[in-house]
Tab-separated table of C-alpha atoms and ligand atoms in Angstrom:
chain	number	residue	atom	x	y	z
A	1	MET	CA	45.271	138.802	159.721
A	2	SER	CA	48.403	140.945	159.586
A	3	VAL	CA	51.458	141.585	161.800
A	4	TRP	CA	49.894	144.580	163.594
A	5	ASP	CA	47.013	142.259	165.276
A	6	ASP	CA	49.082	142.012	168.599
A	7	LEU	CA	49.214	145.846	169.065
A	8	VAL	CA	46.724	147.518	171.151
A	9	GLY	CA	45.572	150.777	170.870
A	10	GLN	CA	48.319	152.010	169.182
A	11	GLU	CA	46.903	153.015	165.606
A	12	PRO	CA	48.905	156.149	165.161
A	13	VAL	CA	51.818	153.717	165.531
A	14	ILE	CA	50.864	150.979	162.941
A	15	ALA	CA	50.094	153.866	160.703
A	16	GLN	CA	53.518	155.173	160.964
A	17	LEU	CA	55.350	152.316	160.946
A	18	SER	CA	53.047	150.415	158.083
A	19	ALA	CA	53.979	153.590	155.744
A	20	ALA	CA	57.681	153.197	156.855
A	21	ALA	CA	57.745	149.891	155.605
A	22	GLU	CA	56.320	150.847	152.062
A	23	ARG	CA	58.817	153.550	151.523
A	24	GLU	CA	60.796	153.156	148.814
A	25	GLY	CA	64.372	153.334	148.694
A	26	GLY	CA	64.010	151.680	152.266
A	27	PRO	CA	63.385	152.757	155.915
A	28	ALA	CA	65.538	154.632	157.934
A	29	HIS	CA	68.668	152.540	159.287
A	30	ALA	CA	67.756	153.376	163.268
A	31	TRP	CA	64.851	153.379	165.297
A	32	LEU	CA	64.110	154.073	168.346
A	33	PHE	CA	60.610	152.691	170.246
A	34	THR	CA	59.497	153.874	173.444
A	35	GLY	CA	56.622	153.503	175.654
A	36	PRO	CA	55.632	152.540	179.164
A	37	PRO	CA	56.393	149.217	180.334
A	38	GLY	CA	54.221	146.711	179.232
A	39	SER	CA	52.664	148.782	176.218
A	40	GLY	CA	54.037	147.155	173.954
A	41	ARG	CA	57.171	148.453	172.301
A	42	VAL	CA	58.915	145.368	172.065
A	43	THR	CA	55.703	144.043	169.701
A	44	ALA	CA	55.992	146.863	167.789
A	45	ALA	CA	59.219	146.767	166.856
A	46	ARG	CA	58.995	143.015	166.299
A	47	ALA	CA	55.800	143.644	163.881
A	48	PHE	CA	57.979	146.144	161.997
A	49	ALA	CA	60.680	143.767	161.303
A	50	ALA	CA	58.602	141.305	160.304
A	51	ALA	CA	56.526	144.160	157.771
A	52	LEU	CA	60.479	145.119	156.508
A	53	GLN	CA	61.034	141.323	155.746
A	54	CYS	CA	57.605	140.785	154.231
A	55	THR	CA	57.749	139.577	150.486
A	56	GLU	CA	53.837	140.239	149.983
A	57	THR	CA	52.354	143.524	149.404
A	58	PRO	CA	51.372	145.471	151.151
A	59	ARG	CA	54.057	144.277	153.567
A	60	GLY	CA	53.532	143.094	157.124
A	61	CYS	CA	50.955	140.261	155.546
A	62	GLY	CA	51.517	138.127	158.752
A	63	HIS	CA	50.791	134.863	156.745
A	64	CYS	CA	53.902	134.223	154.274
A	65	ALA	CA	57.057	132.540	155.613
A	66	SER	CA	59.219	135.481	156.196
A	67	CYS	CA	56.417	137.412	158.627
A	68	HIS	CA	55.991	133.838	160.216
A	69	GLN	CA	59.810	133.444	160.810
A	70	VAL	CA	60.158	136.939	162.239
A	71	LEU	CA	57.180	136.701	164.721
A	72	GLN	CA	58.409	133.262	165.764
A	73	GLY	CA	61.996	134.597	166.189
A	74	THR	CA	63.388	132.289	163.967
A	75	HIS	CA	64.051	134.327	160.958
A	76	ALA	CA	67.758	134.179	160.146
A	77	ASP	CA	68.167	138.033	159.516
A	78	VAL	CA	66.852	139.325	162.554
A	79	GLU	CA	68.740	139.121	165.362
A	80	VAL	CA	66.879	139.646	169.125
A	81	VAL	CA	68.917	141.228	171.841
A	82	ARG	CA	67.259	140.389	174.806
A	83	PRO	CA	69.973	141.580	178.068
A	84	GLN	CA	69.130	138.906	180.734
A	85	GLY	CA	70.710	140.446	183.555
A	86	LEU	CA	70.599	143.922	184.836
A	87	SER	CA	73.320	145.275	182.402
A	88	PHE	CA	74.653	144.655	178.859
A	89	GLY	CA	78.372	145.386	178.742
A	90	ILE	CA	81.102	146.709	176.471
A	91	ARG	CA	82.129	142.964	175.263
A	92	ASP	CA	78.693	142.217	174.304
A	93	ALA	CA	78.299	144.916	172.341
A	94	ARG	CA	81.455	144.699	170.112
A	95	ALA	CA	80.174	141.016	169.629
A	96	LEU	CA	76.887	142.618	168.462
A	97	VAL	CA	78.394	145.281	166.308
A	98	LEU	CA	80.399	142.542	164.583
A	99	ARG	CA	77.624	140.511	164.156
A	100	ALA	CA	75.114	143.400	162.876
A	101	SER	CA	77.571	144.365	160.099
A	102	SER	CA	77.404	140.979	157.978
A	103	SER	CA	75.170	140.855	155.142
A	104	PRO	CA	71.591	139.397	155.344
A	105	SER	CA	71.275	135.559	154.194
A	106	GLY	CA	68.240	136.653	152.235
A	107	SER	CA	67.339	139.479	150.039
A	108	GLY	CA	66.024	141.500	152.621
A	109	ARG	CA	67.644	143.261	155.370
A	110	GLN	CA	69.752	142.397	158.446
A	111	ILE	CA	67.670	143.573	161.212
A	112	VAL	CA	68.984	143.926	165.351
A	113	LEU	CA	66.049	144.312	167.641
A	114	PHE	CA	67.273	145.446	171.065
A	115	GLU	CA	65.013	145.151	173.322
A	116	ASP	CA	65.474	146.710	177.131
A	117	ALA	CA	68.674	148.830	175.023
A	118	ASP	CA	68.460	151.294	178.323
A	119	ARG	CA	70.640	148.152	180.048
A	120	ALA	CA	73.558	148.775	177.803
A	121	THR	CA	76.106	150.362	179.900
A	122	GLU	CA	77.826	153.970	178.790
A	123	GLY	CA	81.054	151.906	177.085
A	124	ALA	CA	78.643	149.666	175.348
A	125	ALA	CA	76.265	152.636	174.145
A	126	ASN	CA	79.811	153.964	172.824
A	127	ALA	CA	80.113	151.010	171.214
A	128	LEU	CA	76.822	150.580	169.645
A	129	LEU	CA	76.861	154.440	168.605
A	130	LYS	CA	79.679	154.190	166.158
A	131	ALA	CA	77.982	150.994	164.411
A	132	ILE	CA	74.538	153.118	164.583
A	133	GLU	CA	75.911	156.477	162.633
A	134	GLU	CA	77.524	154.266	159.899
A	135	PRO	CA	75.534	151.269	159.546
A	136	PRO	CA	76.170	148.925	156.269
A	137	PRO	CA	73.723	149.874	153.730
A	138	ARG	CA	71.558	146.833	154.491
A	139	THR	CA	71.071	146.883	158.219
A	140	VAL	CA	68.399	148.510	160.076
A	141	TRP	CA	68.742	148.907	164.235
A	142	LEU	CA	65.191	148.751	166.457
A	143	LEU	CA	66.210	149.750	169.584
A	144	CYS	CA	63.573	149.484	172.905
A	145	THR	CA	63.528	151.569	175.680
A	146	PRO	CA	61.148	153.028	178.412
A	147	SER	CA	61.752	156.688	177.117
A	148	PRO	CA	64.002	158.528	174.866
A	149	GLU	CA	65.905	159.861	177.630
A	150	ASP	CA	66.959	156.296	178.415
A	151	LEU	CA	69.751	156.527	175.782
A	152	LEU	CA	72.405	158.578	174.969
A	153	VAL	CA	71.613	161.901	173.231
A	154	THR	CA	74.071	160.998	170.540
A	155	ILE	CA	72.236	157.700	169.691
A	156	ARG	CA	68.622	158.715	170.159
A	157	SER	CA	69.079	161.769	167.970
A	158	ARG	CA	70.065	159.396	165.067
A	159	CYS	CA	67.171	157.574	165.621
A	160	ARG	CA	63.754	158.010	164.240
A	161	LEU	CA	61.096	157.549	167.176
A	162	VAL	CA	58.557	155.846	167.494
A	163	THR	CA	56.219	156.624	170.669
A	164	LEU	CA	54.076	154.056	172.142
A	165	GLN	CA	50.788	155.389	174.426
A	166	THR	CA	49.289	153.541	177.412
A	167	PRO	CA	46.740	151.151	176.180
A	168	PRO	CA	43.386	152.194	176.946
A	169	ILE	CA	41.582	149.627	179.314
A	170	ALA	CA	38.852	148.607	176.956
A	171	ALA	CA	41.408	148.279	173.960
A	172	ILE	CA	42.924	145.698	176.102
A	173	ALA	CA	39.985	143.920	177.420
A	174	ASP	CA	38.739	143.901	173.590
A	175	PHE	CA	42.218	142.099	173.041
A	176	LEU	CA	41.674	139.619	175.744
A	177	VAL	CA	38.271	138.219	174.586
A	178	GLN	CA	39.157	138.417	171.257
A	179	ARG	CA	42.862	137.412	171.162
A	180	ASP	CA	43.012	135.109	174.048
A	181	GLY	CA	39.356	133.885	174.220
A	182	VAL	CA	38.917	135.460	178.167
A	183	PRO	CA	35.393	135.641	179.271
A	184	ARG	CA	34.073	139.545	179.322
A	185	GLU	CA	34.043	139.996	182.702
A	186	THR	CA	37.535	138.323	183.831
A	187	ALA	CA	38.716	140.493	180.501
A	188	GLU	CA	37.637	143.351	182.435
A	189	VAL	CA	39.021	142.750	185.781
A	190	ALA	CA	42.070	141.690	184.662
A	191	ALA	CA	42.539	144.957	181.850
A	192	ARG	CA	41.759	147.688	184.686
A	193	ALA	CA	44.027	146.033	187.345
A	194	ALA	CA	46.937	145.806	185.235
A	195	GLN	CA	46.729	149.545	184.527
A	196	GLY	CA	47.869	149.936	180.701
A	197	HIS	CA	50.241	146.680	180.878
A	198	ILE	CA	49.424	144.153	178.330
A	199	SER	CA	51.004	141.055	179.212
A	200	ARG	CA	50.472	141.362	182.861
A	201	ALA	CA	46.778	141.798	182.062
A	202	ARG	CA	47.099	138.511	180.132
A	203	ARG	CA	48.841	136.999	182.812
A	204	LEU	CA	45.940	138.123	185.399
A	205	ALA	CA	43.299	137.013	183.156
A	206	ALA	CA	44.880	133.559	182.526
A	207	GLU	CA	45.871	132.574	186.319
A	208	PRO	CA	43.514	132.747	189.066
A	209	ARG	CA	46.728	132.630	191.220
A	210	MET	CA	47.993	135.678	189.938
A	211	ARG	CA	44.592	137.593	190.710
A	212	GLN	CA	44.725	135.828	193.952
A	213	VAL	CA	47.977	137.616	194.652
A	214	ARG	CA	47.057	140.978	193.304
A	215	ASP	CA	43.797	140.310	195.988
A	216	GLN	CA	46.402	140.281	198.775
A	217	VAL	CA	48.421	142.848	197.672
A	218	VAL	CA	45.122	145.705	197.471
A	219	ALA	CA	43.690	143.996	200.769
A	220	VAL	CA	47.195	145.311	202.715
A	221	PRO	CA	46.373	148.625	203.585
A	222	ARG	CA	43.072	147.588	205.534
A	223	ARG	CA	45.477	145.194	207.590
A	224	LEU	CA	48.175	147.936	208.427
A	225	THR	CA	46.389	148.652	212.198
A	226	GLY	CA	49.832	148.752	214.344
A	227	VAL	CA	53.636	147.858	214.102
A	228	SER	CA	53.388	144.049	214.091
A	229	ALA	CA	50.687	143.935	211.380
A	230	ALA	CA	52.735	146.491	209.362
A	231	VAL	CA	55.677	144.117	209.658
A	232	ALA	CA	53.941	141.159	208.517
A	233	ALA	CA	52.083	143.015	205.571
A	234	ALA	CA	55.733	144.239	204.340
A	235	GLU	CA	56.243	140.266	204.038
A	236	THR	CA	53.114	139.629	202.143
A	237	LEU	CA	54.182	141.985	200.003
A	238	VAL	CA	57.787	140.636	199.282
A	239	ASN	CA	55.870	137.578	198.761
A	240	ALA	CA	53.382	138.413	196.128
A	241	ALA	CA	56.272	140.140	193.905
A	242	LYS	CA	58.224	136.694	194.211
A	243	ALA	CA	55.020	134.891	193.375
A	244	GLU	CA	54.518	137.275	190.262
A	245	ARG	CA	58.234	136.117	189.442
A	246	ASP	CA	58.665	132.611	189.723
A	247	ALA	CA	55.408	132.530	187.498
A	248	GLN	CA	57.720	134.235	185.074
A	249	THR	CA	60.729	132.028	185.588
A	250	ALA	CA	59.537	128.701	186.747
A	251	GLU	CA	58.429	127.492	182.899
A	252	LEU	CA	60.888	129.207	180.694
A	253	ASN	CA	64.294	127.797	182.954
A	254	GLU	CA	63.036	124.555	182.661
A	255	THR	CA	62.607	124.607	178.944
A	256	GLU	CA	65.666	126.381	178.742
A	257	THR	CA	67.670	124.396	180.797
A	258	SER	CA	66.346	120.920	178.983
A	259	ALA	CA	66.728	122.217	176.052
A	260	LEU	CA	70.539	122.895	176.508
A	261	ARG	CA	71.129	119.569	178.046
A	262	LYS	CA	69.770	117.768	175.049
A	263	ALA	CA	72.014	119.635	172.718
A	264	LEU	CA	74.807	119.034	174.857
A	265	GLY	CA	74.204	115.383	174.662
A	266	GLU	CA	72.268	114.232	177.391
A	267	SER	CA	71.977	110.296	177.824
A	268	GLU	CA	69.160	108.571	177.883
A	269	LYS	CA	69.355	108.030	181.546
A	270	GLY	CA	69.936	111.918	181.855
A	271	ARG	CA	73.700	111.575	182.354
A	272	MET	CA	75.650	114.514	180.985
A	273	PRO	CA	78.892	113.971	178.919
A	274	ARG	CA	82.322	115.371	180.236
A	275	GLY	CA	82.991	118.977	180.151
A	276	THR	CA	79.611	120.288	180.122
A	277	ALA	CA	79.426	121.847	183.245
A	278	GLY	CA	80.660	125.184	182.227
A	279	ALA	CA	78.097	125.495	179.588
A	280	LEU	CA	74.926	124.776	182.594
A	281	LYS	CA	76.273	126.422	185.166
A	282	GLU	CA	76.845	129.414	182.730
A	283	LEU	CA	73.164	129.012	181.689
A	284	GLU	CA	72.018	128.710	185.345
A	285	ASP	CA	73.828	132.334	186.257
A	286	ARG	CA	72.148	134.016	183.506
A	287	GLN	CA	68.919	132.420	184.708
A	288	LYS	CA	69.541	133.601	188.216
A	289	SER	CA	70.433	137.005	186.853
A	290	ARG	CA	67.578	137.362	184.960
A	291	ALA	CA	65.330	136.184	188.104
A	292	THR	CA	67.100	138.730	190.062
A	293	ARG	CA	65.615	141.500	187.199
A	294	LEU	CA	62.358	140.116	187.049
A	295	LEU	CA	62.005	140.248	190.872
A	296	ARG	CA	63.063	143.898	190.721
A	297	ASP	CA	60.488	144.780	188.348
A	298	ALA	CA	57.985	142.198	190.591
A	299	LEU	CA	58.598	144.493	193.078
A	300	ASP	CA	57.997	147.661	191.245
A	301	ARG	CA	54.528	146.248	190.453
A	302	THR	CA	53.207	145.254	193.687
A	303	LEU	CA	54.144	149.074	194.394
A	304	LEU	CA	51.612	150.238	191.669
A	305	ASP	CA	49.298	148.327	192.630
A	306	LEU	CA	49.195	149.193	196.218
A	307	ALA	CA	49.399	153.034	194.485
A	308	SER	CA	46.077	152.160	192.663
A	309	TYR	CA	44.551	151.741	195.975
A	310	TYR	CA	45.371	154.837	197.464
A	311	ARG	CA	44.894	156.859	193.996
A	312	ASP	CA	41.245	155.518	194.497
A	313	VAL	CA	40.864	156.581	197.773
A	314	LEU	CA	42.248	160.131	196.572
A	315	THR	CA	39.715	160.051	193.685
A	316	LEU	CA	37.123	159.700	195.903
A	317	GLN	CA	38.158	162.223	198.844
A	318	LEU	CA	38.806	164.618	195.905
A	319	GLY	CA	35.278	163.843	193.986
A	320	ALA	CA	37.101	163.642	190.889
A	321	GLY	CA	34.686	161.393	189.146
A	322	SER	CA	37.630	159.263	187.212
A	323	GLU	CA	36.780	155.823	187.255
A	324	LEU	CA	38.244	153.853	190.299
A	325	VAL	CA	40.820	150.691	189.460
A	326	ASN	CA	39.600	148.613	192.143
A	327	ILE	CA	35.729	148.514	191.706
A	328	GLU	CA	35.186	145.291	193.548
A	329	LEU	CA	36.483	147.153	196.866
A	330	GLY	CA	34.243	150.356	196.509
A	331	PRO	CA	32.423	149.751	200.013
A	332	GLU	CA	35.929	149.842	201.577
A	333	LEU	CA	37.644	152.481	199.382
A	334	ARG	CA	34.803	154.644	200.648
A	335	SER	CA	34.911	154.055	204.075
A	336	ALA	CA	38.961	154.540	203.894
A	337	ALA	CA	38.435	158.056	202.064
A	338	ALA	CA	35.767	159.138	204.617
A	339	ASP	CA	38.290	158.467	207.036
A	340	GLY	CA	40.745	160.343	206.433
A	341	ARG	CA	41.657	163.470	204.805
A	342	PRO	CA	43.345	163.824	200.698
A	343	GLU	CA	46.723	165.379	202.408
A	344	ASP	CA	47.071	161.849	204.498
A	345	THR	CA	46.599	160.034	201.097
A	346	LEU	CA	49.131	162.213	199.197
A	347	ARG	CA	51.634	161.313	202.009
A	348	ARG	CA	51.190	157.816	202.173
A	349	LEU	CA	51.407	157.930	197.904
A	350	ASP	CA	54.819	159.418	198.652
A	351	ALA	CA	55.706	157.024	200.671
A	352	ILE	CA	54.923	154.210	198.094
A	353	MET	CA	57.548	156.320	195.495
A	354	ASP	CA	60.148	157.230	198.463
A	355	CYS	CA	60.070	153.016	198.508
A	356	ARG	CA	60.353	152.642	194.848
A	357	GLU	CA	63.428	154.677	195.036
A	358	ARG	CA	64.880	152.608	197.577
A	359	LEU	CA	64.739	149.538	195.832
A	360	ALA	CA	66.027	150.942	192.788
A	361	ALA	CA	69.092	151.917	195.004
A	362	ASN	CA	69.052	148.612	196.102
A	363	VAL	CA	68.116	148.559	199.565
A	364	ASN	CA	66.686	145.099	200.895
A	365	PRO	CA	63.627	144.612	199.889
A	366	GLN	CA	61.976	143.573	203.273
A	367	LEU	CA	63.868	146.497	205.139
A	368	ALA	CA	62.433	148.771	202.393
A	369	PHE	CA	58.586	147.018	202.775
A	370	GLU	CA	58.792	147.367	206.357
A	371	ALA	CA	59.633	151.148	206.161
A	372	LEU	CA	56.645	151.749	204.016
A	373	THR	CA	54.159	150.090	205.721
A	374	LEU	CA	54.971	151.000	208.815
A	375	ALA	CA	54.547	154.951	206.780
A	376	LEU	CA	51.399	153.659	205.269
A	377	ARG	CA	50.048	152.101	209.029
A	378	HIS	CA	47.039	153.980	210.497
A	379	GLY	CA	46.129	153.943	214.473
B	401	LIG	ZN1	54.223	138.758	154.945
């Protein structure tokens, strides 16, 4: 076992990072991890942080106390920044810069792992820039963004780039079988449906309810026979995204709230001491803001699921011969392909991309999805 075990289909990245962890004179002081959503940028950054703090040779053993603490998120010299809302402001950035400049408590390095660094506002990014330009000698910054362009060019140019690829479906399926003990057949269905998104594949494999929700999404095209059916289908799609969001937040919210209530001195009977309402309210606000962001992500994934249906239809229409994502819908996809022209399918895929843009511009999801299902409708 090693710290790299949770990376799926990223051999070149593992080679790059394990060499950097062994480098004499220490690693570069700023790194940028990029890759498509679900490819494992944060997993890679965390593994690298563990390798840098590891006390064994070769570094990144995965079983020493340091490796363990980093992977568990409890290492004193690894600060994980995970913006909960849609943006990370200048005040947060200044506080972070201050913490990052403190000396590590151990003999290793002070590491800042910034997930979703693309959520930093321009002001925040400028505040970070100064710290990244002239970091204290033992501080290492690990930033994660979907693509290098998501970061100010001035920051990007000071970072070593680590580029993750979309992991192959077969590698994700193997991972689900070996790591999570998922039956082979379920693993393959989940890996294909997740289209390269590892944590989504894990969720689909572990939760039959999530597979049902996805089935409802890819069943939408055949229902789109008229205006009222289209409006109803839009609701199905929005609800599918909400179900996915709820699956991610419910348990998390509960754990956080009960941990905070305990920390603030909750009585046996569940009473809270005076003066703690503010802290609880603040947590609630943060959870709401996170729910907003997760719903946005889930809506986007719902659209990608829907797009996978039309991409399959197009594959069949063009006789491209590549493997279908929704194999189980084979007969339906073939009949949809035979009934339409590639131009129509392309127009529908464009409508899905338009909907993504509208959501990114904060259009009400129900309205955006109604416009979409009306554009997708046939007959
Ligand atoms: Zn170790």
